[in-house]
Coordinates of C-alpha atoms in Angstrom, one line a residue:
X1 CA 3.6 71.6 -13.9
X2 CA 5.6 68.4 -14.5
X3 CA 6.5 66.0 -11.9
X4 CA 10.2 66.1 -11.3
X5 CA 12.4 64.0 -9.0
X6 CA 13.1 65.3 -5.6
X7 CA 16.8 65.1 -6.1
X8 CA 18.2 67.6 -8.7
X9 CA 21.4 66.8 -10.6
X10 CA 24.0 67.0 -9.2
X11 CA 23.3 66.4 -5.6
X12 CA 25.4 68.5 -3.2
X13 CA 26.4 66.9 0.0
X14 CA 29.1 67.5 2.6
X15 CA 32.4 65.8 2.0
X16 CA 32.7 64.2 5.4
X17 CA 34.5 61.1 6.4
X18 CA 31.6 58.9 5.4
X19 CA 32.3 59.6 1.7
X20 CA 35.6 57.8 1.6
X21 CA 36.2 54.1 1.2
X22 CA 35.7 52.0 4.3
X23 CA 38.6 50.1 5.8
X24 CA 39.6 46.7 4.4
X25 CA 37.7 44.8 7.0
X26 CA 34.0 44.2 6.4
X27 CA 31.9 46.1 8.8
X28 CA 28.2 47.0 9.4
X29 CA 27.0 50.2 7.8
X30 CA 26.1 53.1 10.1
X31 CA 27.1 56.1 8.1
X32 CA 24.2 55.8 5.6
X33 CA 21.6 54.5 8.0
X34 CA 21.3 51.2 6.2
X35 CA 20.5 48.7 9.0
X36 CA 22.1 45.3 8.8
X37 CA 23.7 46.2 5.5
X38 CA 27.5 45.5 5.2
X39 CA 30.0 47.2 3.0
X40 CA 31.1 45.0 0.1
X41 CA 34.1 47.1 -0.7
X42 CA 36.6 45.1 1.2
X43 CA 39.6 46.6 -0.5
X44 CA 40.4 50.3 -0.6
X45 CA 43.2 50.0 -3.1
X46 CA 42.8 50.1 -6.9
X47 CA 44.8 48.8 -9.8
X48 CA 47.7 50.7 -11.2
X49 CA 46.6 53.4 -13.8
X50 CA 48.4 51.4 -16.5
X51 CA 45.6 48.9 -16.3
X52 CA 42.9 51.5 -17.0
X53 CA 43.2 54.5 -19.3
X54 CA 41.2 56.9 -21.4
X55 CA 41.7 56.0 -25.1
X56 CA 39.4 58.6 -26.7
X57 CA 37.4 61.7 -25.9
X58 CA 34.4 62.4 -28.0
X59 CA 32.7 65.8 -28.2
X60 CA 30.0 67.0 -30.6
X61 CA 26.8 67.8 -28.6
X62 CA 26.0 71.4 -27.6
X63 CA 24.6 70.2 -24.3
X64 CA 25.3 67.4 -21.9
X65 CA 25.2 63.7 -22.8
X66 CA 22.1 62.2 -21.4
X67 CA 22.2 58.7 -23.0
X68 CA 24.7 56.3 -24.6
X69 CA 24.0 53.1 -26.5
X70 CA 26.4 50.6 -28.1
X71 CA 25.4 48.9 -31.4
X72 CA 28.1 46.6 -32.7
X73 CA 31.3 48.6 -33.1
X74 CA 29.5 52.0 -33.1
X75 CA 28.0 54.2 -30.4
X76 CA 24.8 56.3 -30.3
X77 CA 24.6 59.3 -28.0
X78 CA 21.6 61.5 -27.1
X79 CA 21.4 64.9 -25.6
X80 CA 19.0 67.7 -24.5
X81 CA 20.1 69.5 -27.8
X82 CA 17.5 67.1 -29.3
X83 CA 20.1 65.3 -31.5
X84 CA 21.0 61.7 -31.7
X85 CA 24.6 61.2 -33.0
X86 CA 26.4 58.2 -34.3
X87 CA 30.0 57.5 -33.7
X88 CA 31.0 54.8 -36.2
X89 CA 33.5 52.2 -35.3
X90 CA 34.3 53.6 -31.8
X91 CA 34.3 50.1 -30.3
X92 CA 36.5 48.6 -33.0
X93 CA 39.0 51.5 -33.2
X94 CA 39.3 51.8 -29.4
X95 CA 39.9 48.2 -28.9
X96 CA 42.6 47.9 -31.5
X97 CA 44.4 51.2 -30.7
X98 CA 44.8 50.3 -27.1
X99 CA 46.9 47.2 -27.9
X100 CA 49.8 49.3 -28.9
X101 CA 52.6 49.8 -26.4
X102 CA 53.1 53.4 -27.4
X103 CA 49.7 55.0 -27.2
X104 CA 48.3 58.5 -27.2
X105 CA 44.6 59.1 -26.4
X106 CA 42.4 60.4 -29.2
X107 CA 40.6 63.6 -28.6
X108 CA 37.8 65.1 -30.7
X109 CA 39.2 63.5 -33.9
X110 CA 36.6 60.7 -34.3
X111 CA 33.9 61.7 -36.8
X112 CA 30.3 61.7 -35.7
X113 CA 27.0 62.2 -37.6
X114 CA 23.6 63.5 -36.6
X115 CA 21.5 60.6 -37.5
X116 CA 18.2 61.8 -36.0
X117 CA 16.8 65.1 -35.0
X118 CA 14.1 64.9 -32.4
X119 CA 11.6 67.6 -31.3
X120 CA 12.3 67.3 -27.6
X121 CA 15.4 66.7 -25.4
X122 CA 16.6 63.1 -25.4
X123 CA 16.4 61.3 -22.1
X124 CA 17.4 57.7 -22.9
X125 CA 18.4 55.3 -25.7
X126 CA 18.1 51.6 -26.3
X127 CA 18.9 49.4 -29.3
X128 CA 16.8 46.3 -30.2
X129 CA 17.6 44.6 -33.5
X130 CA 17.4 47.3 -36.2
X131 CA 15.4 49.6 -34.1
X132 CA 16.7 52.5 -32.0
X133 CA 14.3 53.7 -29.3
X134 CA 14.7 57.1 -27.8
X135 CA 12.6 58.6 -25.0
X136 CA 12.1 62.4 -24.6
X137 CA 11.2 65.2 -22.3
X138 CA 7.8 65.7 -23.9
X139 CA 6.6 62.3 -22.9
X140 CA 7.0 60.7 -26.4
X141 CA 9.0 57.7 -27.5
X142 CA 10.5 57.7 -31.0
X143 CA 11.4 54.5 -33.0
X144 CA 14.2 55.0 -35.5
X145 CA 15.1 52.5 -38.3
X146 CA 18.8 51.7 -38.3
X147 CA 19.9 51.3 -41.9
X148 CA 23.2 49.5 -42.7
X149 CA 23.4 51.1 -46.1
X150 CA 22.6 54.7 -44.9
X151 CA 24.5 54.7 -41.7
X152 CA 24.4 58.5 -41.5
X153 CA 20.7 58.7 -41.2
X154 CA 18.0 56.9 -39.2
X155 CA 14.4 56.9 -40.5
X156 CA 11.6 57.7 -38.1
X157 CA 9.3 54.7 -38.0
X158 CA 6.9 55.6 -35.3
X159 CA 6.2 57.9 -32.4
X160 CA 4.7 56.3 -29.3
X161 CA 1.8 56.3 -28.6
X162 CA 1.0 55.7 -32.3
X163 CA -1.8 57.6 -34.0
X164 CA -3.9 54.4 -34.1
X165 CA -3.5 53.9 -30.3
X166 CA -4.4 57.5 -29.7
X167 CA -7.5 57.4 -31.9
X168 CA -8.8 54.1 -30.5
X169 CA -8.4 55.3 -26.9
X170 CA -10.2 58.5 -27.6
X171 CA -13.4 56.7 -28.5
X172 CA -13.9 55.0 -25.1
X173 CA -14.5 57.2 -22.1
X174 CA -13.1 54.5 -19.8
X175 CA -9.7 55.0 -21.4
X176 CA -9.3 58.4 -19.7
X177 CA -7.3 58.7 -16.5
X178 CA -6.9 61.6 -14.1
X179 CA -3.4 63.1 -14.6
X180 CA -3.8 66.5 -13.0
X181 CA -6.4 67.9 -10.7
X182 CA -8.4 69.3 -13.6
X183 CA -7.0 67.3 -16.5
X184 CA -7.6 63.9 -17.9
X185 CA -5.7 62.0 -20.6
X186 CA -5.9 58.6 -22.3
X187 CA -4.0 55.8 -20.6
X188 CA -1.6 55.3 -23.5
X189 CA 0.0 58.7 -23.0
X190 CA 3.0 59.5 -20.8
X191 CA 2.3 63.0 -19.5
X192 CA 5.8 63.8 -18.3
X193 CA 9.4 63.1 -19.3
X194 CA 10.1 59.4 -20.2
X195 CA 13.1 58.8 -18.1
X196 CA 14.0 55.2 -18.9
X197 CA 13.6 52.4 -21.5
X198 CA 14.3 48.7 -21.4
X199 CA 13.7 45.9 -23.9
X200 CA 12.8 42.3 -22.9
X201 CA 15.3 39.6 -23.5
X202 CA 13.4 38.2 -26.6
X203 CA 12.9 41.8 -27.9
X204 CA 9.2 41.4 -28.0
X205 CA 8.4 44.1 -25.4
X206 CA 9.5 47.6 -24.7
X207 CA 9.2 49.0 -21.1
X208 CA 9.1 52.7 -20.4
X209 CA 9.0 54.7 -17.2
X210 CA 8.3 58.3 -16.6
X211 CA 8.3 61.1 -14.1
X212 CA 4.5 60.8 -14.3
X213 CA 5.0 57.7 -12.0
X214 CA 3.7 55.3 -14.7
X215 CA 5.2 52.1 -16.1
X216 CA 4.1 51.2 -19.6
X217 CA 4.5 48.1 -21.8
X218 CA 4.7 48.3 -25.6
X219 CA 4.7 45.5 -28.2
X220 CA 7.7 46.0 -30.5
X221 CA 6.1 44.2 -33.5
X222 CA 3.5 46.9 -34.1
X223 CA 4.3 49.4 -31.3
X224 CA 0.9 49.0 -29.6
X225 CA 0.6 50.0 -25.9
X226 CA -0.3 46.8 -24.2
X227 CA -0.4 47.9 -20.6
X228 CA -0.1 50.9 -18.3
X229 CA 0.6 50.7 -14.6
X230 CA -0.5 54.2 -13.3
X231 CA 0.9 55.1 -9.9
X232 CA 3.6 52.5 -10.1
X233 CA 5.5 54.6 -7.5
X234 CA 4.7 57.4 -5.1
X235 CA 7.1 59.7 -6.9
X236 CA 8.9 60.1 -10.3
X237 CA 10.4 56.9 -11.7
X238 CA 14.0 57.3 -12.8
X239 CA 15.1 53.9 -14.0
X240 CA 13.9 50.5 -15.3
X241 CA 15.6 47.1 -15.9
X242 CA 14.3 43.8 -17.2
X243 CA 15.7 40.4 -16.4
X244 CA 15.9 37.4 -18.7
X245 CA 13.0 35.7 -16.8
X246 CA 10.7 38.7 -17.3
X247 CA 10.9 40.4 -13.9
X248 CA 10.8 44.2 -14.3
X249 CA 12.6 46.5 -11.8
X250 CA 11.7 50.2 -11.4
X251 CA 13.7 52.7 -9.3
X252 CA 12.1 55.9 -8.1
X253 CA 12.6 59.2 -6.3
X254 CA 10.5 57.7 -3.5
X255 CA 13.7 55.8 -2.6
X256 CA 12.1 52.4 -3.4
X257 CA 12.7 49.7 -6.1
X258 CA 9.5 47.9 -7.2
X259 CA 9.6 44.4 -8.7
X260 CA 6.9 43.6 -11.3
X261 CA 6.0 40.2 -12.8
X262 CA 3.5 39.2 -15.4
X263 CA 3.7 35.5 -14.5
X264 CA 4.3 32.4 -16.6
X265 CA 0.6 31.3 -16.8
X266 CA -0.3 33.5 -19.8
X267 CA -1.2 36.5 -17.7
X268 CA -1.4 39.8 -19.5
X269 CA -1.0 42.3 -16.6
X270 CA 2.1 43.0 -14.5
X271 CA 1.6 42.9 -10.7
X272 CA 3.8 44.1 -7.9
X273 CA 5.6 41.2 -6.3
X274 CA 8.2 42.9 -4.1
X275 CA 9.4 46.3 -2.9
X276 CA 13.1 46.8 -2.1
X277 CA 13.9 49.4 0.5
X278 CA 17.5 50.1 1.5
X279 CA 18.3 53.5 0.0
X280 CA 17.5 56.7 2.0
X281 CA 17.1 59.0 -1.0
X282 CA 16.1 59.0 -4.7
X283 CA 17.1 55.9 -6.8
X284 CA 18.7 57.2 -10.0
X285 CA 20.0 54.1 -11.7
X286 CA 19.6 50.3 -12.0
X287 CA 21.7 47.6 -13.6
X288 CA 21.3 43.8 -13.8
X289 CA 23.9 41.0 -14.1
X290 CA 23.6 39.0 -17.3
X291 CA 21.8 36.1 -15.6
X292 CA 19.5 38.4 -13.6
X293 CA 20.7 37.0 -10.2
X294 CA 22.2 40.3 -9.1
X295 CA 20.6 43.8 -9.2
X296 CA 22.6 47.0 -8.6
X297 CA 20.9 50.2 -7.6
X298 CA 22.5 53.6 -7.3
X299 CA 21.0 56.6 -5.4
X300 CA 21.6 60.1 -4.1
X301 CA 22.9 58.6 -0.9
X302 CA 26.2 57.9 -2.7
X303 CA 25.9 54.1 -2.4
X304 CA 25.4 51.3 -4.8
X305 CA 23.3 48.6 -3.1
X306 CA 23.8 45.0 -4.3
X307 CA 20.7 42.8 -4.3
X308 CA 21.0 39.1 -4.8
X309 CA 18.6 36.3 -5.3
X310 CA 17.0 36.6 -8.7
X311 CA 13.6 35.3 -9.7
X312 CA 12.0 38.5 -8.3
X313 CA 13.0 37.7 -4.7
X314 CA 15.9 40.0 -4.1
X315 CA 17.7 40.5 -0.8
X316 CA 20.2 43.2 0.0
X317 CA 23.7 41.7 0.2
X318 CA 25.6 44.9 0.9
X319 CA 26.6 48.3 -0.5
X320 CA 29.5 49.6 -2.6
X321 CA 30.9 52.9 -1.3
X322 CA 33.6 55.3 -2.3
X323 CA 31.8 58.0 -4.3
X324 CA 31.7 61.4 -2.8
X325 CA 28.4 62.4 -4.4
X326 CA 25.2 61.0 -5.8
X327 CA 25.3 57.9 -8.1
X328 CA 23.7 59.0 -11.4
X329 CA 24.2 56.0 -13.7
X330 CA 25.2 52.3 -13.7
X331 CA 26.4 49.7 -16.2
X332 CA 27.1 46.0 -15.8
X333 CA 29.0 43.6 -18.1
X334 CA 30.2 40.2 -17.1
X335 CA 31.3 40.2 -13.5
X336 CA 32.0 44.0 -13.6
X337 CA 29.7 46.8 -12.6
X338 CA 30.5 50.5 -13.3
X339 CA 29.1 53.4 -11.3
X340 CA 29.0 57.0 -12.5
X341 CA 28.7 59.8 -10.0
X342 CA 28.1 63.5 -9.6
X343 CA 31.7 63.6 -8.1
X344 CA 32.9 63.4 -11.8
X345 CA 34.4 59.9 -11.5
X346 CA 33.5 56.4 -12.7
X347 CA 34.3 53.5 -10.4
X348 CA 34.8 50.0 -11.8
X349 CA 33.9 47.1 -9.4
X350 CA 34.5 43.4 -9.9
X351 CA 32.4 40.7 -8.3
X352 CA 34.4 38.1 -6.4
X353 CA 35.0 34.8 -8.1
X354 CA 36.2 32.6 -5.2
X355 CA 34.5 34.6 -2.4
X356 CA 30.8 35.1 -2.9
X357 CA 29.6 38.6 -2.0
X358 CA 33.1 40.2 -2.2
X359 CA 33.7 43.1 -4.4
X360 CA 36.9 44.9 -5.3
X361 CA 37.3 48.4 -6.8
X362 CA 39.4 47.8 -9.9
X363 CA 39.7 51.4 -11.1
X364 CA 38.7 55.0 -10.5
X365 CA 38.3 56.7 -13.8
X366 CA 39.1 60.4 -13.5
X367 CA 39.2 63.2 -16.0
X368 CA 35.6 64.4 -16.6
X369 CA 34.9 68.0 -16.2
X370 CA 31.4 67.5 -14.9
X371 CA 29.1 65.0 -13.2
X372 CA 28.7 61.6 -15.0
X373 CA 25.2 61.4 -16.4
X374 CA 25.3 58.4 -18.8
X375 CA 27.3 55.2 -18.8
X376 CA 27.6 51.9 -20.7
X377 CA 30.1 49.1 -21.0
X378 CA 31.0 46.5 -23.5
X379 CA 33.4 43.5 -23.3
X380 CA 36.7 43.3 -25.2
X381 CA 38.1 39.8 -25.7
X382 CA 41.9 39.8 -25.7
X383 CA 44.2 37.3 -27.4
X384 CA 44.1 34.0 -25.6
X385 CA 40.6 34.8 -24.2
X386 CA 38.0 33.9 -26.7
X387 CA 34.8 34.0 -24.6
X388 CA 32.9 37.1 -23.5
X389 CA 32.0 35.4 -20.2
X390 CA 35.7 35.6 -19.1
X391 CA 35.3 39.4 -18.6
X392 CA 35.7 39.6 -14.9
X393 CA 34.3 36.2 -14.2
X394 CA 37.4 34.1 -14.2
X395 CA 36.4 32.1 -17.3
X396 CA 40.0 32.2 -18.6
X397 CA 43.4 32.1 -17.1
X398 CA 44.4 35.2 -19.0
X399 CA 43.3 38.7 -18.3
X400 CA 40.5 40.3 -20.3
X401 CA 39.3 43.9 -20.8
X402 CA 36.1 45.9 -21.1
X403 CA 35.3 49.3 -22.7
X404 CA 33.6 51.8 -20.5
X405 CA 31.9 54.8 -22.1
X406 CA 30.9 57.7 -19.9
X407 CA 29.1 60.9 -20.8
X408 CA 29.1 64.0 -18.6
X409 CA 27.2 67.2 -18.1
X410 CA 29.9 69.1 -20.0
X411 CA 29.0 67.3 -23.2
X412 CA 32.0 64.9 -23.4
X413 CA 32.0 61.2 -23.9
X414 CA 35.2 59.4 -22.7
X415 CA 36.1 55.9 -23.8
X416 CA 38.1 53.9 -21.3
X417 CA 39.8 50.6 -21.5
X418 CA 39.9 48.7 -18.3
X419 CA 42.0 45.5 -18.0
X420 CA 40.5 42.8 -15.8
X421 CA 43.2 40.8 -14.1
X422 CA 42.9 37.0 -13.9
X423 CA 41.4 35.7 -10.7
X424 CA 43.6 34.1 -8.0
X425 CA 44.3 30.4 -8.5
X426 CA 42.0 28.0 -6.8
X427 CA 43.3 26.7 -3.4
X428 CA 44.6 23.1 -3.4
X429 CA 42.1 20.4 -2.5
X430 CA 43.2 17.5 -0.5
X431 CA 42.2 14.0 -1.5
X432 CA 42.2 11.9 -4.7
X433 CA 41.3 13.5 -8.0
X434 CA 38.6 11.5 -9.8

């Protein structure tokens, strides 16, 4: 019997008063039993709907959308129907179409192709260079070659663990580990669903986490399994994120987030350096800011906890609340973080520019027919704003935009364009200007 997370999808909770946005004033949290953790949602109002809109609805999978990955102007989607589909030029077409003053959302008219057919339901997708990595319910990881010439087909390069890894590990008795009461397996194997993937900033390492409670590290040059951390958590692991400096964050159904670090002294093994505990139920999703200084975690307790600090020493700064059911997925781009929930909505939050630790809900994206299971975001640079860093960060005096792609349990992917208004002007400073 496989190890499954304690919290099934979607989570059903009572819609009491604690599910709504807190008042404008910042107050200590008591509803979710998070001691000394303040609510960062200091504004209950959102932007007018004209500043966020659904510009396309994509539907082709016969089951729910479990994973979405953006590659250039195109989008890859995975599903339990065992297919990986490519939606060409979704990013490009969506960005250009939304600039028109008279606009009608596109529905089911964008062409998609089945570029890969797996042998097991797809759990997650990640793109690194010309490789598309997919994880699966059967504990395998597939590596697909992205071809620019044959865009309608991805060639299977490898299945992890590779045959060479499996053969070499079989020869040494010490390579076997206990995975069940009466069953042993080699350490290179995941023995349950691979729930999450992440690639290091330099693209050299692939990290995988599984419901078997293991964290594994793979070398992307030859797909060799370099390390396996068995029993990385006390329960199924649901999410993984990697910062630029190499710190690895894993979120689990045991309600904890573990921080792993290999060290800068040439060490080859990851060690546990910190455990983050603020959620009261299963952690389903993780997302990191671009510089790695802010970590976002979403859980079945309906909150997104914000952790600040970086360098593997994170402290809880507060929680974003407003969703009425479990948080199932997260995505961060620039100074914006998006949260998808079992309540069928996506909330878009912007980190404060002038006031540190202040977050504002920019939009509530409604229209899905089922819980939001997968989410990703990409920046869109408008005219007069030529840098990606301006998306939600105040890098330009003009407004910018981001595309949000959300997949639900009904098999639909919605593409949203969210306008990010410019930050308020800096207050006047008395004294001479040097």
